[in-house]
Short mmCIF file of C-alpha atoms and ligand atoms in Angstrom, two decimals:
data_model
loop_
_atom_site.label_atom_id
_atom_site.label_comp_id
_atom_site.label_asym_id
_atom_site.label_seq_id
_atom_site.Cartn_x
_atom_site.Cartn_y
_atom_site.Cartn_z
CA UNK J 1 59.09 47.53 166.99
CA UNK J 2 56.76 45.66 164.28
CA UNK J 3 58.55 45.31 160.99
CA UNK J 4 58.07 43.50 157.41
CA UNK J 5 60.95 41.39 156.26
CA UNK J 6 61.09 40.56 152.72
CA UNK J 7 64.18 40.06 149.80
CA UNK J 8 64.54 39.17 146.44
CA UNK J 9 61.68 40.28 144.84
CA UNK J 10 63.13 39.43 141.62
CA UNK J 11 60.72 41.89 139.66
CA UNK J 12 60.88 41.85 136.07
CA UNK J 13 62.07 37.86 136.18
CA UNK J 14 60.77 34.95 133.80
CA UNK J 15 60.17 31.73 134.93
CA UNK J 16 61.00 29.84 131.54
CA UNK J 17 59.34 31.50 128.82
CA UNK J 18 56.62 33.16 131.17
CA UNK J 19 56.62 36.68 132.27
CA UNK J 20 55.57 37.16 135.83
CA UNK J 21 53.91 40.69 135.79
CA UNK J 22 51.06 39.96 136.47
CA UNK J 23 52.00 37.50 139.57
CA UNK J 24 54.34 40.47 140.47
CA UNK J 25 51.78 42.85 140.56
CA UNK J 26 49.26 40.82 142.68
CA UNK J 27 51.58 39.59 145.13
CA UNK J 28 52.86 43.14 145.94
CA UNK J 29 49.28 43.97 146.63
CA UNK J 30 48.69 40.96 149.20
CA UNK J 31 52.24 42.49 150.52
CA UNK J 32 50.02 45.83 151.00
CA UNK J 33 47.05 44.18 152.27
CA UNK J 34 48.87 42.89 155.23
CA UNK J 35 50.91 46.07 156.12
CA UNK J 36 47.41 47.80 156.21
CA UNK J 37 46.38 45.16 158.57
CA UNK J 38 49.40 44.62 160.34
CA UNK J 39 50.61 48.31 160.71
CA UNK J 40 54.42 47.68 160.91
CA UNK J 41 56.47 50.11 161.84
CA UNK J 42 58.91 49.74 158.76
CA UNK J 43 59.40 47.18 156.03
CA UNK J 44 62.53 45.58 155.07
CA UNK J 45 63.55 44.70 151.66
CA UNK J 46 67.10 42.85 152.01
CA UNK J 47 68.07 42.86 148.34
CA UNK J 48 67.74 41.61 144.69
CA UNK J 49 65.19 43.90 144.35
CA UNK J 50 65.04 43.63 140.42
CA UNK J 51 65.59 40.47 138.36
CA UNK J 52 68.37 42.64 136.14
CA UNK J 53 70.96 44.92 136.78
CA UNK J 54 68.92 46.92 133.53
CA UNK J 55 65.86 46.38 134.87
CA UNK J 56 62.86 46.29 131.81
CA UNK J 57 60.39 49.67 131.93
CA UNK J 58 57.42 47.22 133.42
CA UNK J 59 59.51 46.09 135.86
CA UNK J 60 60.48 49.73 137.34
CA UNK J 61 56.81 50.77 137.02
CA UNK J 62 55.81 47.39 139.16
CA UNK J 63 58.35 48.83 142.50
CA UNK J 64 57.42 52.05 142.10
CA UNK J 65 53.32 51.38 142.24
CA UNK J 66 55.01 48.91 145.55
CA UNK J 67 56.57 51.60 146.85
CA UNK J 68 53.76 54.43 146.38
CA UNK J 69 51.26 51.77 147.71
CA UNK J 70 53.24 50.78 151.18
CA UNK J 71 54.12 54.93 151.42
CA UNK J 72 50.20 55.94 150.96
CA UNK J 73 49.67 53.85 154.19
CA UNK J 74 49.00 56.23 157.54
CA UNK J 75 50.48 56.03 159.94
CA UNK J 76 53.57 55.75 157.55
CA UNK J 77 55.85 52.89 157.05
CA UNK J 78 59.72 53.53 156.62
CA UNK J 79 60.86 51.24 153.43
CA UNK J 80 64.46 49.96 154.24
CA UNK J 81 66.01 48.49 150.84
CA UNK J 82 69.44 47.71 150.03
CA UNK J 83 70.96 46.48 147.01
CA UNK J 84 71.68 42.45 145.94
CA UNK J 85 73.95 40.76 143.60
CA UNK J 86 70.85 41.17 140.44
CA UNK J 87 70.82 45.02 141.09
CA UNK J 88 72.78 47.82 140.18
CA UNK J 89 73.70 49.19 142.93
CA UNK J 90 74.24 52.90 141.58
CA UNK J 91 70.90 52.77 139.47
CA UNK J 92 69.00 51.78 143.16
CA UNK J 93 70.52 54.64 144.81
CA UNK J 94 69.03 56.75 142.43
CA UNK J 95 67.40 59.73 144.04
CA UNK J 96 67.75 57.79 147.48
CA UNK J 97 68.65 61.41 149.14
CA UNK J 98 65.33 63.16 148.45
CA UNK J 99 63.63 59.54 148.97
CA UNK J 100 65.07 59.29 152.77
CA UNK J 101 63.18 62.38 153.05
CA UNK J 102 60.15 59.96 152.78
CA UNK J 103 61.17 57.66 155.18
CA UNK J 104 62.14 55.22 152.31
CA UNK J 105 65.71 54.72 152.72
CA UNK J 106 68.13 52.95 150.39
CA UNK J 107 71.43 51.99 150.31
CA UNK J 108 72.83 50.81 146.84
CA UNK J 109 76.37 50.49 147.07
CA UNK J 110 78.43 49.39 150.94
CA UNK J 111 81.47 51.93 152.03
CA UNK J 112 84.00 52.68 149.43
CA UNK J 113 86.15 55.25 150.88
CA UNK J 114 87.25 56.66 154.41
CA UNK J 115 84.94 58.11 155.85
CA UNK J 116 81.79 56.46 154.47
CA UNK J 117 79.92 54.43 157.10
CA UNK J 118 77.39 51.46 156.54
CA UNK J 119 74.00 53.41 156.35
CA UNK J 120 72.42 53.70 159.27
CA UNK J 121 68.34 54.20 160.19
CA UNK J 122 67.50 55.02 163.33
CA UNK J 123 63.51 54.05 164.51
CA UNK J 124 61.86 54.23 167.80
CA UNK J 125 58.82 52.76 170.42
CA UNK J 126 58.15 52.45 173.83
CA UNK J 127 61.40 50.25 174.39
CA UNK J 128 63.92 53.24 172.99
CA UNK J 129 65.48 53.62 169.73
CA UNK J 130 66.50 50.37 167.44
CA UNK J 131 68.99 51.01 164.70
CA UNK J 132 68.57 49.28 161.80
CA UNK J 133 72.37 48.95 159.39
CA UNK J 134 71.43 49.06 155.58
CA UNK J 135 74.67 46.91 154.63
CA UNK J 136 74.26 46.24 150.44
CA UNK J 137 75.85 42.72 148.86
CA UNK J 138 79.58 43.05 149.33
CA UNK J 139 82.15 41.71 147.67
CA UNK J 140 85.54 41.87 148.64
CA UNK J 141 86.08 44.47 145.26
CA UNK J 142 84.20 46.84 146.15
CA UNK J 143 86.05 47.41 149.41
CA UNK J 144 89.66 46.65 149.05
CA UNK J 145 89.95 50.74 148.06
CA UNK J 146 89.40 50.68 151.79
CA UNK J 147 89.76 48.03 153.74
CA UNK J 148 93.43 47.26 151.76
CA UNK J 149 94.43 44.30 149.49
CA UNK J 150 94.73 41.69 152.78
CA UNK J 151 90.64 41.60 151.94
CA UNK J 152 90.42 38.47 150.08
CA UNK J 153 87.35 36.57 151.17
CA UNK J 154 83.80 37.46 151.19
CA UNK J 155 83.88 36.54 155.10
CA UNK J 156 87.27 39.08 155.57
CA UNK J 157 84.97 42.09 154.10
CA UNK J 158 81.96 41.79 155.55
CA UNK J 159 83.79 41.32 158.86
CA UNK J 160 85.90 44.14 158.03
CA UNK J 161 83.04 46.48 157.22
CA UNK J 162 81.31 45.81 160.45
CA UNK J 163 84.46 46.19 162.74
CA UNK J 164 84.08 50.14 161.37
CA UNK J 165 81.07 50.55 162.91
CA UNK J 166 80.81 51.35 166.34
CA UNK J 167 77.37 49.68 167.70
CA UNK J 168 76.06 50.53 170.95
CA UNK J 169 75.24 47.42 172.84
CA UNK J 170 72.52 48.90 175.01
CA UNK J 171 70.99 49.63 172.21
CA UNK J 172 68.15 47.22 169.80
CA UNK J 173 70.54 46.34 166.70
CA UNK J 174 69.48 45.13 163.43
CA UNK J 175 71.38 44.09 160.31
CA UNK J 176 69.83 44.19 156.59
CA UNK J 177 72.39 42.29 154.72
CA UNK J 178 72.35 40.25 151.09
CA UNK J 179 75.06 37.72 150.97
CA UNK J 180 75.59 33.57 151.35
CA UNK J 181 75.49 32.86 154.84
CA UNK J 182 76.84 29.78 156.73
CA UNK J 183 76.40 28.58 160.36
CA UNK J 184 80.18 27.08 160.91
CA UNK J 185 80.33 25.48 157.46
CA UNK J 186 76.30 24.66 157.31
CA UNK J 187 74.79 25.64 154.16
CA UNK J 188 71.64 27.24 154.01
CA UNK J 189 68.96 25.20 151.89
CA UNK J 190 69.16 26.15 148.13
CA UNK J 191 67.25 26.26 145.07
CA UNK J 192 67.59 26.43 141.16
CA UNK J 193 66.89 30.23 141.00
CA UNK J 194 69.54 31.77 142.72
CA UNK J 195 72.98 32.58 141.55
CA UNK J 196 75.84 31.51 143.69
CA UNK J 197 79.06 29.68 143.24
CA UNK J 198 79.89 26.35 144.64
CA UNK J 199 82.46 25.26 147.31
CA UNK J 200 81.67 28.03 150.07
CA UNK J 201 84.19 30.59 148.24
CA UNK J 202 81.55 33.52 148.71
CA UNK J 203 80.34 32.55 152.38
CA UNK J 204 80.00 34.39 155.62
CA UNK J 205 79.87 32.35 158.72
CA UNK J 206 77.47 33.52 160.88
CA UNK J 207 79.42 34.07 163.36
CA UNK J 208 80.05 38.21 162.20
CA UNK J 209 76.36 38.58 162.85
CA UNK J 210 76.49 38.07 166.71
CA UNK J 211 76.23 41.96 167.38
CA UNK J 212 72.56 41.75 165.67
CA UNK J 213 69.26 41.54 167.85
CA UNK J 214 68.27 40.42 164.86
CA UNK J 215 69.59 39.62 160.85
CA UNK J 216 67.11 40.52 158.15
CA UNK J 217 69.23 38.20 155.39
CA UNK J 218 68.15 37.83 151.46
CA UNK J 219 69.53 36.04 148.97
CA UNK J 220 68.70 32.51 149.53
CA UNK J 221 65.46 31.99 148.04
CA UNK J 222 63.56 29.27 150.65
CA UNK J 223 62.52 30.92 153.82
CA UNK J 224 64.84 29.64 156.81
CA UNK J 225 66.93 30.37 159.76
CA UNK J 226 70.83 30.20 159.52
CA UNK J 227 72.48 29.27 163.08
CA UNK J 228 69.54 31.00 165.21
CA UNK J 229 66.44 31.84 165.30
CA UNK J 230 67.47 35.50 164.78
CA UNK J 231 69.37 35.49 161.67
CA UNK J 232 66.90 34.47 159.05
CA UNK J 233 66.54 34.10 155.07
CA UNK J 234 62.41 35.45 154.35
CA UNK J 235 62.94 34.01 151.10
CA UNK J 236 61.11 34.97 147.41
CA UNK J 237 57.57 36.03 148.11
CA UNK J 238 56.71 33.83 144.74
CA UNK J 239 58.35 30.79 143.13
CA UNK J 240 60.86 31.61 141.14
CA UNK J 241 62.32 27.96 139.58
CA UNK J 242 60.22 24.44 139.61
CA UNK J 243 62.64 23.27 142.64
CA UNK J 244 60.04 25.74 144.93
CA UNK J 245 57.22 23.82 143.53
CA UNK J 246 56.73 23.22 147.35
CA UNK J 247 57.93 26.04 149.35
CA UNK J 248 55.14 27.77 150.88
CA UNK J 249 56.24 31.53 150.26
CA UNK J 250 55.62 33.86 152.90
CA UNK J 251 56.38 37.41 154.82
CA UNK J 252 58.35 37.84 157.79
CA UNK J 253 56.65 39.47 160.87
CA UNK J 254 59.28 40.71 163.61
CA UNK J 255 58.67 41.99 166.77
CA UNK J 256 61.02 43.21 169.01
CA UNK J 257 60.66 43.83 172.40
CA UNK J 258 62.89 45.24 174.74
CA UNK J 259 66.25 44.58 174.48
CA UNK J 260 67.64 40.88 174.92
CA UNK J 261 64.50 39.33 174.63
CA UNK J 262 63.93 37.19 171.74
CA UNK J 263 62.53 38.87 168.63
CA UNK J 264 58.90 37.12 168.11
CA UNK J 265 58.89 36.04 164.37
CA UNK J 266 55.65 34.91 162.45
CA UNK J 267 54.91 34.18 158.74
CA UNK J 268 51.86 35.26 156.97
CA UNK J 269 51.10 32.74 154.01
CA UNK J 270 51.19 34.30 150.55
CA UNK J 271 49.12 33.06 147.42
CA UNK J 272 49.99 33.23 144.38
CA UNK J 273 48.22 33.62 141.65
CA UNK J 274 49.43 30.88 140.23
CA UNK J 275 51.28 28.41 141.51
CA UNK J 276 54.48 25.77 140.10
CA UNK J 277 53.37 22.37 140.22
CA UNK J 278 55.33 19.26 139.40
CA UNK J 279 53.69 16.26 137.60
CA UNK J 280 54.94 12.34 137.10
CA UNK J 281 53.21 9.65 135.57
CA UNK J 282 52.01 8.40 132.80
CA UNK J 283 50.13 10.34 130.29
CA UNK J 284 46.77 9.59 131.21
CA UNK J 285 47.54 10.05 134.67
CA UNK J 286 48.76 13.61 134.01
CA UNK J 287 45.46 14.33 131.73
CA UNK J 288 42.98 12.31 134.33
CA UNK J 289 44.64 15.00 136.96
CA UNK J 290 44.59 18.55 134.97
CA UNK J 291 41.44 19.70 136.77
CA UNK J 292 40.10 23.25 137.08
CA UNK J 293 42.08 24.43 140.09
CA UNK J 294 45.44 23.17 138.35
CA UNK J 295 45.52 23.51 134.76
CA UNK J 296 46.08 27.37 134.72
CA UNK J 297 49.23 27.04 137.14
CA UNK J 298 52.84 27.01 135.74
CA UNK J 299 53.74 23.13 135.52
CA UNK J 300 56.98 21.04 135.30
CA UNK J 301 55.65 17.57 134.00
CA UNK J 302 57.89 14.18 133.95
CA UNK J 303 55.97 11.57 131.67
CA UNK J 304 57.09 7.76 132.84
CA UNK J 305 55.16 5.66 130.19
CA UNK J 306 57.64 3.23 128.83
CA UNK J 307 56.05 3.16 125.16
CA UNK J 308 56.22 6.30 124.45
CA UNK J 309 52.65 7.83 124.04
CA UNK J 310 52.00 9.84 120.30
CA UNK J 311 51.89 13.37 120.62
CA UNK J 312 52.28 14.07 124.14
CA UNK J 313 53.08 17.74 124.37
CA UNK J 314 49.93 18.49 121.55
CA UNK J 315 47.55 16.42 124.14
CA UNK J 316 49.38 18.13 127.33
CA UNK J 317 48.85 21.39 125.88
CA UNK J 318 44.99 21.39 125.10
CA UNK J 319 44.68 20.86 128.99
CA UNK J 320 47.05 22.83 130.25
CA UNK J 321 47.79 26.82 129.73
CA UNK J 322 51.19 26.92 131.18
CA UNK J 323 53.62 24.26 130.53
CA UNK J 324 57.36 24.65 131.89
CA UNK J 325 58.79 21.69 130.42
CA UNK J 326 58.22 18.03 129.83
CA UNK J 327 60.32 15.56 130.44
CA UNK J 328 60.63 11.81 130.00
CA UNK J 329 61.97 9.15 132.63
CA UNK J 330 61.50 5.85 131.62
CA UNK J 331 63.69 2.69 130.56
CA UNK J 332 64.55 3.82 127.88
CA UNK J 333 65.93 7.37 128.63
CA UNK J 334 67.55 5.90 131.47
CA UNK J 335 69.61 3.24 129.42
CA UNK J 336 70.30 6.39 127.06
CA UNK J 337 71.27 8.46 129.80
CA UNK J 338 73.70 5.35 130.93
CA UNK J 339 75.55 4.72 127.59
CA UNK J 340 76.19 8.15 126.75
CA UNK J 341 77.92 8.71 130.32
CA UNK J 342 75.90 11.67 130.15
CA UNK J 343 75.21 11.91 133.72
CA UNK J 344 76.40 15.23 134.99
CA UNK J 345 78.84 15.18 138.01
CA UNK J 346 79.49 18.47 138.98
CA UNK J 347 82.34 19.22 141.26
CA UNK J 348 83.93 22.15 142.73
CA UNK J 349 87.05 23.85 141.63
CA UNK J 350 88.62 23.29 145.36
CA UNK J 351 87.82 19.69 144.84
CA UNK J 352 88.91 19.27 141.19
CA UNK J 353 92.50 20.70 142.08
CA UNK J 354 92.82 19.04 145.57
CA UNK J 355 92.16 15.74 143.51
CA UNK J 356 94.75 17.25 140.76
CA UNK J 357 97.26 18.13 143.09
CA UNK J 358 96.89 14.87 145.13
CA UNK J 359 97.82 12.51 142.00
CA UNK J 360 100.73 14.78 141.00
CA UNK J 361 102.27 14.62 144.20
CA UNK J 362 100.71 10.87 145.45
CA UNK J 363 100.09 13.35 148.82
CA UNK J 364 96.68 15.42 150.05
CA UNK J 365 97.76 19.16 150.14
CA UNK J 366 98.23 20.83 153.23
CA UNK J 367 96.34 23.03 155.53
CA UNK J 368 98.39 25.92 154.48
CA UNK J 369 98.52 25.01 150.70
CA UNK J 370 94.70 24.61 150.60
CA UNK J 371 94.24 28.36 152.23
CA UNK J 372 96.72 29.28 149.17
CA UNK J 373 94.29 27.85 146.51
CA UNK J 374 91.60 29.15 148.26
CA UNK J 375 92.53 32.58 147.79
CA UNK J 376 93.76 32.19 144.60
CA UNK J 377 89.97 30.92 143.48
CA UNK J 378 88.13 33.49 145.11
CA UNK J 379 90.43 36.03 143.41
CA UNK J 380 90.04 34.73 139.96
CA UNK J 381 86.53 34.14 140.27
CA UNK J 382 86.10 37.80 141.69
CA UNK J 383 87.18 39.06 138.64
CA UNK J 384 85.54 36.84 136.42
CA UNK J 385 82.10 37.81 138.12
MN1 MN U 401 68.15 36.54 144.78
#
């Protein structure tokens, strides 16, 4: 069993000012290239599938010349999507009956009520059937209707959800899930363009994933494994924030063999149109370096001339087409930067009241009273979100 992994396609997103059609557009078709090459068996698209809950017209026409592309291809390739955190999760299920009918299968919104089950897609080869679980973002909301009000984490649900299924162990397993894993307290590596909260409130430890052959995970946007080879983030399949300026963006391949051997993963590289490119230096030393095969890519640029040169972003501009931001790091920013205390310490609400509570009582809370916060944090934040 061959398939595609891929998440958070992000369509209809801006990076800055810039709209990304166009990348968009072009990267879906390398996508296509490859499955015509490759011939998987299904592709797997583990959430934030749009930039916006109200995704933009251009942006709905971009997925659906995606999906009509990847369902032209013969033999044909089931699409397995669920919904992330961007989407909305009833506006993805639209029409996702008469869709499964064309082996593109969808699952917007995770169990709500008794007798709703995580969706399930079964596919087969030579080994025997594999069944693939279409298990959308959760949060511990959406399933407290029922699971009951003792759900209060984002680990409890998930966990919860799962222990309703009944998986059969002889059997190839696979999980397409969209939420912040952990590997026993081990964050996964982050960058700028994703949305998630700080202090582990929203995590899953790895851990519930155990009954998987193999994890198709999205929401993290660099390309990694998360306590195993098997459980993996694909990551965006462009740059989506000037922290990726370096992450080589990629699709999944997975192969699965008989049951318990190891899946056999590879990446295919991706180009992008354009790339994201960071600069530092001096001014000249950003112009002397805007050749050809840069000056049309999206660029973060840090000048570091200590006088300050006249009319940098007029000069920057007439050599490059796509300028993120500039910024300037020298002496004197950095003495500005001092005096104003303006240096930004962020810290996380468990550690801003543990330090509260510790100088109003001169003690460090307990084990028990730190679960208590915990839960009180997660609920509050549940609702605020
Ligand atoms: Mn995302």
């Amino acid at each position: 069993m061959k398939f595609f992994h891929l998440s958070d396609l992000h369509i209809g997103k801006q990076l800055h000012r810039y709209n990304l059609g166009e990348e968009q557009r072009d990267i879906f078709a390398q996508i296509v290239s490859l499955a015509k090459e490759e011939r998987p068996d299904a592709v797997l698209i583990a959430g934030d599938i749009y930039d916006s809950p109200v995704p933009s017209a251009d942006a709905v026409s971009i997925f659906d010349e995606f999906l009509t592309e990847l369902c032209a291809i013969e033999p044909q390739i089931a699409v397995l999507i669920i919904a992330g955190n961007h989407d909305s999760a009833r506006r993805l299920d639209f029409a996702s009956n008469i869709l499964s009918k064309h082996k593109v299968y969808i699952a917007g919104l995770p169990p709500m009520h008794e007798g709703e089950r995580i969706l399930k897609v079964t596919l087969a080869d030579e080994y025997g059937p594999v069944d693939f679980y279409l298990l959308p973002f959760v949060k511990p909301g959406f399933v407290r209707p029922l699971l009951g009000d003792g759900i209060t984490g984002y680990d409890a649900a998930v966990r919860a959800l799962l222990a309703r299924e009944e998986f059969d162990a002889k059997r190839r397993n696979v999980l397409i899930s969209h939420q912040f894993y952990t590997a026993g307290g081990k964050e996964p590596k982050v960058s700028d363009s994703e949305v998630h909260y700080v202090g582990g409130i929203e995590n899953v430890d790895v851990s519930a994933l155990e009954p998987f052959d193999y994890a198709a995970l999205g929401h993290i946007h660099k390309a990694q494994q998360i306590g195993g080879e098997r459980y993996r983030y694909c990551g965006t399949p462009l740059p989506y924030s000037v922290s990726e300026a370096d992450d080589a963006k990629r699709v999944t391949v997975v192969e699965l063999g008989p049951k318990g051997e190891e899946p056999l993963i590879r990446e295919l590289p991706l180009h992008p149109v354009r790339r994201v490119r960071k600069f530092a230096g001096s001014l000249q030393e950003i112009l002397n370096a805007a050749g050809e095969e840069v000056c049309h890519d999206y660029v973060s640029i840090t000048l570091t001339d200590d006088v300050e040169a006249y009319q940098p972003k007029e000069q920057l501009e007439e050599r490059f087409d796509r300028i993120l931001e500039i910024r300037i790091d020298n002496a004197r920013t950095r003495k500005l930067a001092e005096l104003s205390g303006e240096e930004l310490v962020e810290i996380n609400p468990y550690e801003a009241f543990g330090k509260f509570f510790a100088e109003m009582n001169g003690r460090e809370m307990t084990e028990e009273e730190r679960e208590m916060m915990r839960q009180v944090i997660a609920q509050e934040w549940e609702e605020e979100s």
